[in-house]
Amino acid sequence: LIIGAGILGASAAYHLARLGAQVEIIDQNHPGKATLAGAGVVCPWATEADDPDWYLLYARGARYYGTLIEELRGQGETELGYSRVGALVLAEDRARLDTIEGRISRRIKDAPEAGTVRRLGAGEAKRLFPPLRDNLEAIHIPGGARVDGRLLAASMLRVAISSGATLRNDYVSLRLNDGRAECLGSDGRPIPADEIIVTAGAWAAQILALLGLRHPVVPQKGQIIHLHLPGVATSGWPVVLPMNSYYMLAFDDSRVVVGATREDGSGFDYRVTARGQLEVLQAGLGIAPGLADATHIETRVGFRPAGSAMRPILGRVPQIAGLTIGNGLGASGLTVGPFAGHLLAGVVMGEPAEVPLERYSPTGP
Amino acid sequence: LIIGAGILGASAAYHLARLGAQVEIIDQNHPGKATLAGAGVVCPWATEADDPDWYLLYARGARYYGTLIEELRGQGETELGYSRVGALVLAEDRARLDTIEGRISRRIKDAPEAGTVRRLGAGEAKRLFPPLRDNLEAIHIPGGARVDGRLLAASMLRVAISSGATLRNDYVSLRLNDGRAECLGSDGRPIPADEIIVTAGAWAAQILALLGLRHPVVPQKGQIIHLHLPGVATSGWPVVLPMNSYYMLAFDDSRVVVGATREDGSGFDYRVTARGQLEVLQAGLGIAPGLADATHIETRVGFRPAGSAMRPILGRVPQIAGLTIGNGLGASGLTVGPFAGHLLAGVVMGEPAEVPLERYSPTGP
Amino acid sequence: LIIGAGILGASAAYHLARLGAQVEIIDQNHPGKATLAGAGVVCPWATEADDPDWYLLYARGARYYGTLIEELRGQGETELGYSRVGALVLAEDRARLDTIEGRISRRIKDAPEAGTVRRLGAGEAKRLFPPLRDNLEAIHIPGGARVDGRLLAASMLRVAISSGATLRNDYVSLRLNDGRAECLGSDGRPIPADEIIVTAGAWAAQILALLGLRHPVVPQKGQIIHLHLPGVATSGWPVVLPMNSYYMLAFDDSRVVVGATREDGSGFDYRVTARGQLEVLQAGLGIAPGLADATHIETRVGFRPAGSAMRPILGRVPQIAGLTIGNGLGASGLTVGPFAGHLLAGVVMGEPAEVPLERYSPTGP
Amino acid sequence: LIIGAGILGASAAYHLARLGAQVEIIDQNHPGKATLAGAGVVCPWATEADDPDWYLLYARGARYYGTLIEELRGQGETELGYSRVGALVLAEDRARLDTIEGRISRRIKDAPEAGTVRRLGAGEAKRLFPPLRDNLEAIHIPGGARVDGRLLAASMLRVAISSGATLRNDYVSLRLNDGRAECLGSDGRPIPADEIIVTAGAWAAQILALLGLRHPVVPQKGQIIHLHLPGVATSGWPVVLPMNSYYMLAFDDSRVVVGATREDGSGFDYRVTARGQLEVLQAGLGIAPGLADATHIETRVGFRPAGSAMRPILGRVPQIAGLTIGNGLGASGLTVGPFAGHLLAGVVMGEPAEVPLERYSPTGP
Ligand SMILES: Cc1cc2nc3c(=O)[nH]c(=O)nc-3n(C[C@H](O)[C@H](O)[C@H](O)COP(=O)(O)OP(=O)(O)OC[C@H]3O[C@@H](n4cnc5c(N)ncnc54)[C@H](O)[C@@H]3O)c2cc1C
Ligand SMILES: Cc1cc2nc3c(=O)[nH]c(=O)nc-3n(C[C@H](O)[C@H](O)[C@H](O)COP(=O)(O)OP(=O)(O)OC[C@H]3O[C@@H](n4cnc5c(N)ncnc54)[C@H](O)[C@@H]3O)c2cc1C
Ligand SMILES: Cc1cc2nc3c(=O)[nH]c(=O)nc-3n(C[C@H](O)[C@H](O)[C@H](O)COP(=O)(O)OP(=O)(O)OC[C@H]3O[C@@H](n4cnc5c(N)ncnc54)[C@H](O)[C@@H]3O)c2cc1C
Ligand SMILES: Cc1cc2nc3c(=O)[nH]c(=O)nc-3n(C[C@H](O)[C@H](O)[C@H](O)COP(=O)(O)OP(=O)(O)OC[C@H]3O[C@@H](n4cnc5c(N)ncnc54)[C@H](O)[C@@H]3O)c2cc1C
């Protein structure tokens, strides 16, 4: 039984179903599901953060996309929104760009999937991403990719369901029953299950508290803007990373996404706000004035599952039988999620771990 | 501290603020909030259900509207969507109409606010509600009213806030701390409060379970359709009660509302469904074919807080200090809610109860 | 027959119906109808523009609201969104504020409905409109008002329809038939009518061209943002006029409206754009930072009917029998519209004009 | 210059751009654009209508998809929503099914792309389209296809624009200038062009009237419902044709579309109506009760360009220099449109016609 069908739960379901498990997925369909709002940048190598446990999974997550996408295509799944369009890393001054380039180079030594990184002049950068400001040099990472988290999660669920999994909409809770976790539907009735996997994102603490667990994941609100450039072929446009917490990326349907706010302490406040819009538009048009006349299609709001440490939480809860948790993917969950779901499935099925998981234990490293 | 700002929480906040209490209201703004979807029929006297504890509050709830609306208008509140437009009770055959009329007559003996009930011929009924089918006789109850639950709740909150109350968006949880209930924000931090009032509707069991309480309220999903008749003056149209779980009512802005499905066991499945729409449209156009060409504006979905018994739950939890619960208003909560909130405020402030509340205790009668 | 049911067509319909005429109204329900997007500021006295013909109607338009609102209330119409909340005129420096105050004083000599204008300190201004920046002095005009154009137009239509008028959704065209204007439905069939009144706003030139008329009204696009302040009682907040083409105003339902772009040469480009949003949010939060956390509900787009001269066009077309035009209300049509519709009704019914109309003739003054 | 960017205008633009022409496309982005609402059934062989001129293009249209899709994929276009999923033709009784099968067999003699048609038992039919009623036999046409008109038109436009075409949002009009057609923007300014192609769908008569042309195409309103089956892999589901003016088809994203009303004389009344919804849901759930629990995502409204004859209008207007018209695609325009646009491009470029076009002349055959 999987509680939560974001990118992580969907991946766990997909991998469990492939391993032959009988899977039931339950999701409350909350509009703030992070996976519905996530931008979809898959490009770990430029990041300034440097927690090694976190970076390990981040990088492995990006690499795993190669395998996963091929597998899904093999299952007849075509609408994934995934493409290795490359990434443009920008910086306001050349010195900073040099530093960043150094870091990237060190990091991609053992990441051939990142491709051959090189410097681009402002003109070249603008040719790749036409709305850019005129004078912006860039670093180009050919292996950078983008993915539509909605499509990818839906696709993994579909394949799981085709292999016998079931999906239900409900908000479920948990209780302790004789030392085991037990899941209850919103009608109060127990839902039988041998193993319970909680991939409930920013909401997980709510139900884990019912088992007496203090789970250190809180919602970090993000507002992200979707623009449309009528008639413009954007499908090959690279991801743009100005290294300042904002970014831009494009999808096949002439869509450009500009993200995102990072609002701590907002709770589950599911509202598009005046300042949120202003902040993102200012950042986006500042770097890419060519987007000024784009259509504003929508602003999405999602709650990133933000842990107290940067590294995700993945593994069995030792003191409670039949309970596994995956969470805390934060701002990089679309990258990490598919691989992390693969790991979770392994944990539950008792397969040997591809990555040492002790450091990601729900009880702390 | 009030958890949940539906009609019940809003009314509790309003009455507490008037009594001088320092009120904090927290609401997660769930799109399935019953008060956002509720139709707004306020006409208790025709119902076939006969639980006396329930009916007592139902009838008192309708009567209390007189007082409340006047008070709110006195505070400068104008947009309430309330109007005593009367009600038309319909039935497929005359015998059944006679039975119903008998029941109504008995009930309204001590309810002068219902007005003088009388039989209408089909023509007269159609004059009052022009989209009706041609051949439908009716019983007319002049005191029947309708209210816009959204506006009324918003108005009570506004007045509370003007008197010093605060409102915050968050999903909170509860825990036991030394025998007292304590409220935690989604960031895990305690929110200090002397008294906690849980008016969390269909979601209440989720957080009461954290205190070890089994709370017998589950969501009953309702889908309800809003139509628009361009240019038609509908503000005086009566409420239409065909006595078959469907109904129709009209608002000032040329809007006609047709409701509603009653879906048990749906959990928190927040989706407009094909069958839900079909069911309501068939019922509505069957009785009022004149609505065929109306614009379909929207279909709302809400979760009625359905208790295991019909009567509401209102009162202190004896075993936990500082905890009061109001819930279980089911399908009649817009009628009962304002009065019930008044009662809750009294409970918390230690005022003598206007109605004996033992039978509505959270621990059962 | 009235083509176009914006504020002007609705007012013409209302006044004609009151004068006993048999009225048919046809409207294509275009989403860019100016009346659906209009902010609703009714405060002519501070404007810097000084075309006297235009100002005459602008000022008379504001005055006429007194009469009209009373009449409509007398018909049982309650939802008009009209309130004389006063206006705050702001300016970046004191000298400019002095100039403006001088102009206002001269103008309101014969406009007692403007009330007693006076200067407010920054603190006082902020008390009236709490989200304001701290240091803004203001001029207060008590007679400034705001109106919800959608509600007002819908209300006038409703009353017209109750008096026998009919309303239909269609896009109609015109042709010359023996020197008379004739109206054709989109099915090509003539719609019989003694008199045709074209109040088709920004779209009028399209159909007047079919009669060989060159009509100098083009669309000026406006994007305008609606914010919501949960639980805040905004119904008494004044209109805020920073005298820079942007403005703010509030409605009863905790709504604050910030307007608006003025986009010439946009054609009928019905899109919310990135720059449009950024421009309005920057202007709004610049003056009223207290709106930062407000919910962004929607951005409306409307096409102002912008004439080549500032003054409106109101009157019979001399060379074509049975044809009257009302148009060109530009950025002040919600103020002028009701009165202008009253004048148009008079023209068609052959009543003596309250205002000399020669200068507003469709063939130019 | 192409006026109107529905499926027909987009195809004309695409083919003209490929032929090296300098193309400007103007579209008013009306929400009722037929191409935005069209279901996407591409299966001409079962139809009961028998106008031979119409059928000729209908069948050729379906065949042309093979070529076109390949070409577009060759240009890197992936999101087209096109798939040859096959079609299930249903009938209430076996005799009728026999008649239909006979007709199909005759028709597909020279249409190998239809594949090998055969009868399916009810069980087999239900395996292909699981929501079907239990007892429905069917005829299976493997070559039946479905396409997403929005995606296909957007894709053809994108390729045209990549080859140098331009796209603008505006509502334009026409006038005669010295015997030639001249196009005017909504600002009244002429837009220079050597050739004008009017592919303005249901709106064309409005602007052709400005040239003195009576154009016999009127809007036929269609309401069509989009459902979603969470987690269900629908991408291979066939088109379902119950031969009664309703139909069902599925897209990759777990979406099932049920269509559609055919509302004559509705004008441009862009509203979802109570009856429209009821009619389509009744038809859909009657045949496919398995859709009852599907999510209702949206109801789309579009105006089919319905000619007075069944056959389309394609060709130059003899009496006016530089003017070509394509229109009247009615209920089969998504099938015919791409091929018809190809023909139009040929007409304008003076290429020899692949199909004799006299019978489709704007002045009648
Ligand atoms: C604006 C924004 C931009 C982002 N951009 C990127 C990016 O570019 N690259 C990147 O790698 N990552 C990005 N992320 C991060 C990424 O989206 C998240 O880390 C990831 O989606 C988390 O997935 P999840 O499955 O853990 O949680 P979620 O997607 O939130 O899913 C959890 C699900 O569990 C359900 N649930 C919870 N409790 C219950 C219950 N009791 N019963 C039933 N169901 C329950 C919830 O309703 C929800 O559907 C972004 C996030 C945001 C918000
Ligand atoms: C379709 C429909 C039609 C109806 N028609 C009528 C009618 O005609 N007449 C009539 O009298 N009644 C009617 N009702 C019933 C009526 O709407 C409800 O009984 C009433 O609105 C219940 O109000 P409430 O305040 O108890 O709950 P709700 O309105 O559901 O409010 C509860 C609030 O608590 C919040 N909350 C829950 N948990 C938390 C938490 N942990 N933290 C923060 N916030 C939380 C929720 O998000 C919600 O906003 C109808 C209901 C429906 C669904
Ligand atoms: C963003 C914005 C803010 C504004 N703020 C203010 C303000 O604060 N104060 C103020 O006084 N004014 C304001 N205005 C101006 C005001 O809204 C307009 O001047 C006024 O609404 C114009 O009304 P109208 O009836 O002339 O045109 P419209 O409201 O545009 O109505 C014309 C109608 O005719 C219909 N029509 C056209 N052609 C046809 C046809 N052939 N067949 C059928 N129907 C047809 C159209 O579809 C439309 O519905 C604002 C305008 C905008 C856009
Ligand atoms: C509900 C529905 C279901 C359908 N299902 C199918 C199906 O299953 N299979 C099938 O083959 N066909 C189907 N059709 C038919 C098909 O959708 C239409 O025949 C086809 O889309 C017509 O395309 P068009 O390009 O001619 O017109 P449109 O798509 O209507 O495009 C015309 C465009 O011209 C623009 N325009 C008009 N006047 C002007 C102007 N003066 N200035 C600027 N722009 C202007 C309009 O705004 C519009 O965007 C369906 C149609 C509907 C409504």
Short mmCIF file of C-alpha atoms and ligand atoms in Angstrom, two decimals, chain A residues 2-10 26-43 58 65 168 170-173 199-204 206-207 220-224 247 249 259-261 300-305 326-337, ligand 1:
data_model
loop_
_atom_site.label_atom_id
_atom_site.label_comp_id
_atom_site.label_asym_id
_atom_site.label_seq_id
_atom_site.Cartn_x
_atom_site.Cartn_y
_atom_site.Cartn_z
CA ILE A 2 1.42 3.32 -1.06
CA ILE A 3 0.12 6.53 0.50
CA GLY A 4 0.71 9.45 -1.85
CA ALA A 5 1.02 9.36 -5.61
CA GLY A 6 3.45 12.16 -6.35
CA ILE A 7 6.55 11.46 -8.37
CA LEU A 8 7.96 9.40 -5.53
CA GLY A 9 4.89 7.27 -4.84
CA ALA A 10 4.30 6.80 -8.56
CA ILE A 26 -4.02 5.94 -2.43
CA ASP A 27 -3.83 9.65 -3.07
CA GLN A 28 -5.96 12.48 -1.79
CA ASN A 29 -5.44 14.53 -4.93
CA HIS A 30 -4.53 17.66 -3.05
CA PRO A 31 -4.19 20.59 -5.45
CA GLY A 32 -0.88 21.55 -3.84
CA LYS A 33 0.82 18.26 -4.71
CA ALA A 34 4.42 19.23 -5.40
CA THR A 35 4.61 17.00 -8.45
CA LEU A 36 1.81 18.99 -10.12
CA ALA A 37 3.69 22.25 -9.69
CA GLY A 38 7.31 21.18 -10.10
CA ALA A 39 9.16 22.94 -12.88
CA GLY A 40 11.04 19.94 -14.17
CA VAL A 41 14.67 21.01 -14.32
CA VAL A 42 16.89 17.93 -14.29
CA CYS A 43 20.42 19.31 -14.10
CA TYR A 58 20.65 14.19 -6.98
CA TYR A 65 16.35 9.17 -16.20
CA ARG A 168 -7.95 5.20 -5.27
CA ASP A 170 -8.95 9.19 -0.51
CA TYR A 171 -7.30 10.84 2.44
CA VAL A 172 -6.14 8.03 4.69
CA SER A 173 -4.78 7.97 8.20
CA THR A 199 5.28 8.93 0.22
CA ALA A 200 2.94 11.67 1.31
CA GLY A 201 5.21 14.64 0.69
CA ALA A 202 4.56 17.76 2.71
CA TRP A 203 1.54 16.12 4.33
CA ALA A 204 3.33 13.09 5.73
CA GLN A 206 0.12 14.70 9.68
CA ILE A 207 -0.38 10.97 9.53
CA GLN A 220 7.79 25.01 1.45
CA LYS A 221 5.43 26.84 -0.85
CA GLY A 222 6.42 27.56 -4.44
CA GLN A 223 4.60 29.75 -6.96
CA ILE A 224 5.57 29.18 -10.56
CA TYR A 247 15.05 29.52 -13.56
CA LEU A 249 12.54 26.15 -19.06
CA GLY A 259 10.00 29.64 -11.37
CA ALA A 260 9.70 29.96 -8.47
CA THR A 261 9.18 31.44 -5.04
CA ARG A 300 0.79 26.94 -10.12
CA VAL A 301 1.27 26.52 -6.41
CA GLY A 302 2.91 23.50 -4.83
CA PHE A 303 4.29 22.51 -1.47
CA ARG A 304 7.83 21.13 -1.59
CA PRO A 305 8.43 18.51 1.09
CA GLY A 326 10.17 8.13 1.44
CA ASN A 327 10.17 11.91 1.71
CA GLY A 328 12.03 15.18 2.01
CA LEU A 329 12.84 15.57 -1.68
CA GLY A 330 12.59 19.33 -1.31
CA ALA A 331 13.36 21.45 -4.34
CA SER A 332 14.97 18.64 -6.31
CA GLY A 333 12.36 15.93 -6.13
CA LEU A 334 11.52 15.69 -9.79
CA THR A 335 15.15 14.86 -10.40
CA VAL A 336 15.58 12.49 -7.47
CA GLY A 337 12.05 11.07 -7.31
C1 LIG E 1 7.32 25.31 -7.69
C2 LIG E 1 8.15 24.05 -7.61
C3 LIG E 1 9.15 23.86 -8.56
C4 LIG E 1 9.94 22.71 -8.52
N1 LIG E 1 10.87 22.54 -9.48
C5 LIG E 1 11.62 21.41 -9.48
C6 LIG E 1 12.59 21.21 -10.49
O1 LIG E 1 12.72 22.02 -11.42
N2 LIG E 1 13.36 20.10 -10.44
C7 LIG E 1 13.21 19.19 -9.47
O2 LIG E 1 13.93 18.19 -9.47
N3 LIG E 1 12.28 19.34 -8.49
C8 LIG E 1 11.49 20.43 -8.48
N4 LIG E 1 10.55 20.64 -7.50
C9 LIG E 1 10.46 19.68 -6.40
C10 LIG E 1 9.56 18.49 -6.68
O3 LIG E 1 8.38 18.93 -7.33
C11 LIG E 1 9.17 17.77 -5.42
O4 LIG E 1 10.29 17.51 -4.64
C12 LIG E 1 8.50 16.44 -5.71
O5 LIG E 1 7.43 16.62 -6.62
C13 LIG E 1 8.00 15.80 -4.46
O6 LIG E 1 7.28 14.65 -4.80
P1 LIG E 1 6.57 13.77 -3.72
O7 LIG E 1 6.01 12.59 -4.44
O8 LIG E 1 7.49 13.53 -2.60
O9 LIG E 1 5.40 14.67 -3.11
P2 LIG E 1 4.06 15.19 -3.75
O10 LIG E 1 4.20 15.37 -5.19
O11 LIG E 1 3.64 16.37 -2.97
O12 LIG E 1 3.05 14.01 -3.53
C14 LIG E 1 2.57 13.65 -2.27
C15 LIG E 1 1.16 13.16 -2.43
O13 LIG E 1 0.71 12.51 -1.25
C16 LIG E 1 -0.63 12.82 -1.06
N5 LIG E 1 -0.99 12.59 0.34
C17 LIG E 1 -0.46 13.18 1.41
N6 LIG E 1 -1.04 12.73 2.52
C18 LIG E 1 -1.97 11.83 2.14
C19 LIG E 1 -2.90 11.03 2.85
N7 LIG E 1 -2.96 11.05 4.17
N8 LIG E 1 -3.74 10.24 2.15
C20 LIG E 1 -3.66 10.20 0.81
N9 LIG E 1 -2.80 10.93 0.09
C21 LIG E 1 -1.95 11.73 0.76
C22 LIG E 1 -0.66 14.27 -1.42
O14 LIG E 1 -1.98 14.70 -1.64
C23 LIG E 1 0.18 14.29 -2.68
O15 LIG E 1 -0.64 14.00 -3.79
C24 LIG E 1 9.73 21.76 -7.52
C25 LIG E 1 8.71 21.94 -6.60
C26 LIG E 1 7.91 23.07 -6.65
C27 LIG E 1 6.80 23.25 -5.67
#
